[in-house]
């Protein structure tokens, strides 16, 4: 049996149209020409494929045997054609090199960029240190970075680096389940005086300094910070030590057991930002679309992953709140932090970096940056180590 692809298409067209005449019109050939082709096909397979009469063309038993295979072959050929076209399109595509700070939102960056730039290949790397990611953007090693900064500690960007704000996120606090404050829905930061703050091992101390500054402004004074692996932090929480663990608003997947509470006014917070180089493949319009996609992705994660259910509904203006929205334009530059509602005390202005009172000991931290590169996928956040749980 010697059939060509065009023969299979003729048979499929007759089945779909229900008559040789209609199939010929759909194929753009004459009815006698298609009839002649059908006879050649039937001669090749050794039998009649269609009963042709007043009611059109209906498959014979032999036709019923042949047609499923015809559909399978034509479907496979369409898949082959799509695969080849996709390969040709990607052969001329760019590779976008992305860098992220390890947060649950970062797990969505690859998907969002893939939707905004569907013809590009995404290469994703985890870079914790702020200075490192800025240097990588400046020298062209990274094209787009999703990072965080902190109130009063926004970095001065190198020449040629642009920024747009995705949105601010509160930090919660995790306490031992038998902690005296564990039964509360919300605590004042000042009520945590005397606690030892536990941070998961990480190589960037920007958050540590932000936490220390906020505790100082809350009247707590110098705080003690210890950096441990998550397993050790869990052990200290279980045995009821007077410890406090900064907790990201969305569940990071770290195996920590404790009670998570919000802090009144959310004085400890992070701001998610997108950074890119003017000289790279990303421009303000693309960055704006990525920013909007990330804001929508965060809102979708609040329900299943939010550590304090209902917090975003009660606090408009934050990343993830129903009333919140990304900055109205895609123009680079920092956007102001949201104003908490009237019944929440806004955090006081933060001192500039390095302006802590003399005589205060530095906040210790344990180095140990974690970085990895993944091609063609997204880093699962459940395996991340971060400067807050």
PDB file of N, CA and C in Angstrom, residues 270-329:
ATOM      1  N   UNK A 270       9.206  44.672  53.487  1.00  0.00           N
ATOM      2  CA  UNK A 270      10.107  44.635  52.337  1.00  0.00           C
ATOM      3  C   UNK A 270       9.390  45.254  51.152  1.00  0.00           C
ATOM      4  N   UNK A 271      10.160  45.703  50.184  1.00  0.00           N
ATOM      5  CA  UNK A 271       9.593  46.251  48.957  1.00  0.00           C
ATOM      6  C   UNK A 271      10.172  45.474  47.786  1.00  0.00           C
ATOM      7  N   UNK A 272       9.291  44.838  47.020  1.00  0.00           N
ATOM      8  CA  UNK A 272       9.730  44.079  45.851  1.00  0.00           C
ATOM      9  C   UNK A 272       9.939  45.033  44.675  1.00  0.00           C
ATOM     10  N   UNK A 273      11.080  44.937  44.029  1.00  0.00           N
ATOM     11  CA  UNK A 273      11.408  45.834  42.920  1.00  0.00           C
ATOM     12  C   UNK A 273      11.951  45.025  41.749  1.00  0.00           C
ATOM     13  N   UNK A 274      11.712  45.535  40.557  1.00  0.00           N
ATOM     14  CA  UNK A 274      12.334  45.003  39.345  1.00  0.00           C
ATOM     15  C   UNK A 274      13.436  45.960  38.917  1.00  0.00           C
ATOM     16  N   UNK A 275      14.580  45.408  38.566  1.00  0.00           N
ATOM     17  CA  UNK A 275      15.732  46.195  38.134  1.00  0.00           C
ATOM     18  C   UNK A 275      16.184  45.691  36.775  1.00  0.00           C
ATOM     19  N   UNK A 276      16.588  46.610  35.906  1.00  0.00           N
ATOM     20  CA  UNK A 276      17.100  46.206  34.608  1.00  0.00           C
ATOM     21  C   UNK A 276      18.059  47.276  34.090  1.00  0.00           C
ATOM     22  N   UNK A 277      18.817  46.920  33.081  1.00  0.00           N
ATOM     23  CA  UNK A 277      19.787  47.829  32.488  1.00  0.00           C
ATOM     24  C   UNK A 277      19.217  48.470  31.235  1.00  0.00           C
ATOM     25  N   UNK A 278      19.440  49.767  31.085  1.00  0.00           N
ATOM     26  CA  UNK A 278      18.994  50.470  29.878  1.00  0.00           C
ATOM     27  C   UNK A 278      19.602  49.873  28.617  1.00  0.00           C
ATOM     28  N   UNK A 279      20.814  49.344  28.730  1.00  0.00           N
ATOM     29  CA  UNK A 279      21.522  48.846  27.564  1.00  0.00           C
ATOM     30  C   UNK A 279      21.181  47.395  27.236  1.00  0.00           C
ATOM     31  N   UNK A 280      20.318  46.766  28.039  1.00  0.00           N
ATOM     32  CA  UNK A 280      19.990  45.366  27.817  1.00  0.00           C
ATOM     33  C   UNK A 280      18.727  45.185  26.996  1.00  0.00           C
ATOM     34  N   UNK A 281      18.250  43.955  26.911  1.00  0.00           N
ATOM     35  CA  UNK A 281      17.075  43.658  26.082  1.00  0.00           C
ATOM     36  C   UNK A 281      15.745  44.056  26.717  1.00  0.00           C
ATOM     37  N   UNK A 282      15.746  44.418  28.002  1.00  0.00           N
ATOM     38  CA  UNK A 282      14.506  44.794  28.695  1.00  0.00           C
ATOM     39  C   UNK A 282      14.354  46.307  28.658  1.00  0.00           C
ATOM     40  N   UNK A 283      13.130  46.762  28.330  1.00  0.00           N
ATOM     41  CA  UNK A 283      12.856  48.198  28.401  1.00  0.00           C
ATOM     42  C   UNK A 283      11.746  48.448  29.420  1.00  0.00           C
ATOM     43  N   UNK A 284      11.398  49.706  29.624  1.00  0.00           N
ATOM     44  CA  UNK A 284      10.422  50.062  30.652  1.00  0.00           C
ATOM     45  C   UNK A 284       9.059  49.439  30.386  1.00  0.00           C
ATOM     46  N   UNK A 285       8.668  49.349  29.122  1.00  0.00           N
ATOM     47  CA  UNK A 285       7.359  48.779  28.797  1.00  0.00           C
ATOM     48  C   UNK A 285       7.306  47.297  29.171  1.00  0.00           C
ATOM     49  N   UNK A 286       8.344  46.544  28.813  1.00  0.00           N
ATOM     50  CA  UNK A 286       8.388  45.117  29.157  1.00  0.00           C
ATOM     51  C   UNK A 286       8.437  44.945  30.671  1.00  0.00           C
ATOM     52  N   UNK A 287       9.278  45.752  31.336  1.00  0.00           N
ATOM     53  CA  UNK A 287       9.376  45.665  32.794  1.00  0.00           C
ATOM     54  C   UNK A 287       8.027  45.959  33.447  1.00  0.00           C
ATOM     55  N   UNK A 288       7.283  46.908  32.892  1.00  0.00           N
ATOM     56  CA  UNK A 288       5.971  47.222  33.438  1.00  0.00           C
ATOM     57  C   UNK A 288       5.000  46.068  33.308  1.00  0.00           C
ATOM     58  N   UNK A 289       5.046  45.364  32.189  1.00  0.00           N
ATOM     59  CA  UNK A 289       4.165  44.210  32.009  1.00  0.00           C
ATOM     60  C   UNK A 289       4.561  43.071  32.943  1.00  0.00           C
ATOM     61  N   UNK A 290       5.856  42.886  33.141  1.00  0.00           N
ATOM     62  CA  UNK A 290       6.308  41.867  34.094  1.00  0.00           C
ATOM     63  C   UNK A 290       5.866  42.239  35.507  1.00  0.00           C
ATOM     64  N   UNK A 291       6.026  43.520  35.858  1.00  0.00           N
ATOM     65  CA  UNK A 291       5.599  44.002  37.177  1.00  0.00           C
ATOM     66  C   UNK A 291       4.121  43.722  37.406  1.00  0.00           C
ATOM     67  N   UNK A 292       3.274  44.040  36.412  1.00  0.00           N
ATOM     68  CA  UNK A 292       1.841  43.813  36.552  1.00  0.00           C
ATOM     69  C   UNK A 292       1.534  42.321  36.711  1.00  0.00           C
ATOM     70  N   UNK A 293       2.259  41.493  35.952  1.00  0.00           N
ATOM     71  CA  UNK A 293       2.057  40.054  36.070  1.00  0.00           C
ATOM     72  C   UNK A 293       2.449  39.523  37.436  1.00  0.00           C
ATOM     73  N   UNK A 294       3.530  40.064  37.994  1.00  0.00           N
ATOM     74  CA  UNK A 294       3.957  39.632  39.328  1.00  0.00           C
ATOM     75  C   UNK A 294       2.962  40.072  40.394  1.00  0.00           C
ATOM     76  N   UNK A 295       2.431  41.289  40.257  1.00  0.00           N
ATOM     77  CA  UNK A 295       1.438  41.762  41.226  1.00  0.00           C
ATOM     78  C   UNK A 295       0.200  40.865  41.194  1.00  0.00           C
ATOM     79  N   UNK A 296      -0.228  40.481  39.992  1.00  0.00           N
ATOM     80  CA  UNK A 296      -1.381  39.583  39.877  1.00  0.00           C
ATOM     81  C   UNK A 296      -1.052  38.205  40.448  1.00  0.00           C
ATOM     82  N   UNK A 297       0.185  37.739  40.215  1.00  0.00           N
ATOM     83  CA  UNK A 297       0.585  36.439  40.748  1.00  0.00           C
ATOM     84  C   UNK A 297       0.590  36.452  42.273  1.00  0.00           C
ATOM     85  N   UNK A 298       1.058  37.551  42.858  1.00  0.00           N
ATOM     86  CA  UNK A 298       1.084  37.642  44.324  1.00  0.00           C
ATOM     87  C   UNK A 298      -0.343  37.582  44.871  1.00  0.00           C
ATOM     88  N   UNK A 299      -1.256  38.309  44.240  1.00  0.00           N
ATOM     89  CA  UNK A 299      -2.644  38.291  44.715  1.00  0.00           C
ATOM     90  C   UNK A 299      -3.213  36.875  44.671  1.00  0.00           C
ATOM     91  N   UNK A 300      -2.835  36.110  43.651  1.00  0.00           N
ATOM     92  CA  UNK A 300      -3.346  34.741  43.552  1.00  0.00           C
ATOM     93  C   UNK A 300      -2.761  33.834  44.622  1.00  0.00           C
ATOM     94  N   UNK A 301      -1.607  34.191  45.180  1.00  0.00           N
ATOM     95  CA  UNK A 301      -0.968  33.359  46.195  1.00  0.00           C
ATOM     96  C   UNK A 301      -1.427  33.682  47.607  1.00  0.00           C
ATOM     97  N   UNK A 302      -2.040  34.852  47.804  1.00  0.00           N
ATOM     98  CA  UNK A 302      -2.428  35.272  49.147  1.00  0.00           C
ATOM     99  C   UNK A 302      -3.379  34.274  49.791  1.00  0.00           C
ATOM    100  N   UNK A 303      -4.377  33.793  49.020  1.00  0.00           N
ATOM    101  CA  UNK A 303      -5.364  32.877  49.585  1.00  0.00           C
ATOM    102  C   UNK A 303      -4.751  31.585  50.096  1.00  0.00           C
ATOM    103  N   UNK A 304      -4.051  30.832  49.246  1.00  0.00           N
ATOM    104  CA  UNK A 304      -3.520  29.538  49.707  1.00  0.00           C
ATOM    105  C   UNK A 304      -2.255  29.642  50.550  1.00  0.00           C
ATOM    106  N   UNK A 305      -1.507  30.759  50.454  1.00  0.00           N
ATOM    107  CA  UNK A 305      -0.197  30.820  51.102  1.00  0.00           C
ATOM    108  C   UNK A 305      -0.076  31.909  52.163  1.00  0.00           C
ATOM    109  N   UNK A 306      -1.063  32.796  52.282  1.00  0.00           N
ATOM    110  CA  UNK A 306      -0.967  33.874  53.256  1.00  0.00           C
ATOM    111  C   UNK A 306      -0.928  33.344  54.676  1.00  0.00           C
ATOM    112  N   UNK A 307       0.033  33.809  55.470  1.00  0.00           N
ATOM    113  CA  UNK A 307       0.228  33.255  56.812  1.00  0.00           C
ATOM    114  C   UNK A 307      -0.729  33.842  57.848  1.00  0.00           C
ATOM    115  N   UNK A 308      -1.299  34.990  57.569  1.00  0.00           N
ATOM    116  CA  UNK A 308      -2.307  35.570  58.466  1.00  0.00           C
ATOM    117  C   UNK A 308      -3.558  35.799  57.630  1.00  0.00           C
ATOM    118  N   UNK A 309      -4.450  34.831  57.577  1.00  0.00           N
ATOM    119  CA  UNK A 309      -5.634  34.963  56.719  1.00  0.00           C
ATOM    120  C   UNK A 309      -6.422  36.228  57.027  1.00  0.00           C
ATOM    121  N   UNK A 310      -6.832  36.902  55.955  1.00  0.00           N
ATOM    122  CA  UNK A 310      -7.630  38.110  56.095  1.00  0.00           C
ATOM    123  C   UNK A 310      -6.836  39.384  56.267  1.00  0.00           C
ATOM    124  N   UNK A 311      -5.526  39.286  56.456  1.00  0.00           N
ATOM    125  CA  UNK A 311      -4.724  40.496  56.705  1.00  0.00           C
ATOM    126  C   UNK A 311      -4.821  41.449  55.527  1.00  0.00           C
ATOM    127  N   UNK A 312      -4.745  40.938  54.313  1.00  0.00           N
ATOM    128  CA  UNK A 312      -4.733  41.804  53.133  1.00  0.00           C
ATOM    129  C   UNK A 312      -6.091  42.472  52.927  1.00  0.00           C
ATOM    130  N   UNK A 313      -7.168  41.774  53.282  1.00  0.00           N
ATOM    131  CA  UNK A 313      -8.494  42.384  53.179  1.00  0.00           C
ATOM    132  C   UNK A 313      -8.643  43.540  54.156  1.00  0.00           C
ATOM    133  N   UNK A 314      -8.001  43.426  55.311  1.00  0.00           N
ATOM    134  CA  UNK A 314      -8.114  44.475  56.335  1.00  0.00           C
ATOM    135  C   UNK A 314      -7.125  45.611  56.115  1.00  0.00           C
ATOM    136  N   UNK A 315      -6.166  45.420  55.229  1.00  0.00           N
ATOM    137  CA  UNK A 315      -5.102  46.401  55.057  1.00  0.00           C
ATOM    138  C   UNK A 315      -4.928  46.740  53.583  1.00  0.00           C
ATOM    139  N   UNK A 316      -5.685  47.684  53.071  1.00  0.00           N
ATOM    140  CA  UNK A 316      -5.561  48.050  51.652  1.00  0.00           C
ATOM    141  C   UNK A 316      -4.234  48.732  51.364  1.00  0.00           C
ATOM    142  N   UNK A 317      -3.848  48.656  50.130  1.00  0.00           N
ATOM    143  CA  UNK A 317      -2.663  49.388  49.679  1.00  0.00           C
ATOM    144  C   UNK A 317      -1.393  48.583  49.638  1.00  0.00           C
ATOM    145  N   UNK A 318      -1.429  47.333  50.114  1.00  0.00           N
ATOM    146  CA  UNK A 318      -0.235  46.501  50.097  1.00  0.00           C
ATOM    147  C   UNK A 318      -0.267  45.576  48.889  1.00  0.00           C
ATOM    148  N   UNK A 319       0.873  45.057  48.531  1.00  0.00           N
ATOM    149  CA  UNK A 319       0.949  44.039  47.499  1.00  0.00           C
ATOM    150  C   UNK A 319       0.090  42.859  47.940  1.00  0.00           C
ATOM    151  N   UNK A 320      -0.900  42.511  47.118  1.00  0.00           N
ATOM    152  CA  UNK A 320      -1.793  41.422  47.459  1.00  0.00           C
ATOM    153  C   UNK A 320      -3.139  41.858  47.978  1.00  0.00           C
ATOM    154  N   UNK A 321      -3.286  43.126  48.402  1.00  0.00           N
ATOM    155  CA  UNK A 321      -4.575  43.616  48.879  1.00  0.00           C
ATOM    156  C   UNK A 321      -5.517  43.828  47.702  1.00  0.00           C
ATOM    157  N   UNK A 322      -6.810  43.555  47.874  1.00  0.00           N
ATOM    158  CA  UNK A 322      -7.747  43.718  46.753  1.00  0.00           C
ATOM    159  C   UNK A 322      -7.753  45.122  46.180  1.00  0.00           C
ATOM    160  N   UNK A 323      -7.612  46.133  47.049  1.00  0.00           N
ATOM    161  CA  UNK A 323      -7.664  47.517  46.569  1.00  0.00           C
ATOM    162  C   UNK A 323      -6.338  47.979  45.999  1.00  0.00           C
ATOM    163  N   UNK A 324      -5.283  47.203  46.216  1.00  0.00           N
ATOM    164  CA  UNK A 324      -3.967  47.662  45.778  1.00  0.00           C
ATOM    165  C   UNK A 324      -3.817  47.479  44.288  1.00  0.00           C
ATOM    166  N   UNK A 325      -2.916  48.221  43.727  1.00  0.00           N
ATOM    167  CA  UNK A 325      -2.613  48.118  42.303  1.00  0.00           C
ATOM    168  C   UNK A 325      -1.154  48.470  42.128  1.00  0.00           C
ATOM    169  N   UNK A 326      -0.511  47.960  41.077  1.00  0.00           N
ATOM    170  CA  UNK A 326       0.864  48.350  40.815  1.00  0.00           C
ATOM    171  C   UNK A 326       0.927  49.826  40.456  1.00  0.00           C
ATOM    172  N   UNK A 327       2.116  50.408  40.477  1.00  0.00           N
ATOM    173  CA  UNK A 327       2.237  51.814  40.105  1.00  0.00           C
ATOM    174  C   UNK A 327       1.535  52.081  38.787  1.00  0.00           C
ATOM    175  N   UNK A 328       0.897  53.236  38.609  1.00  0.00           N
ATOM    176  CA  UNK A 328       0.046  53.473  37.444  1.00  0.00           C
ATOM    177  C   UNK A 328       0.766  53.529  36.120  1.00  0.00           C
ATOM    178  N   UNK A 329       2.065  53.726  36.117  1.00  0.00           N
ATOM    179  CA  UNK A 329       2.783  53.724  34.844  1.00  0.00           C
ATOM    180  C   UNK A 329       4.010  52.852  34.973  1.00  0.00           C
TER     181      UNK A 329
END
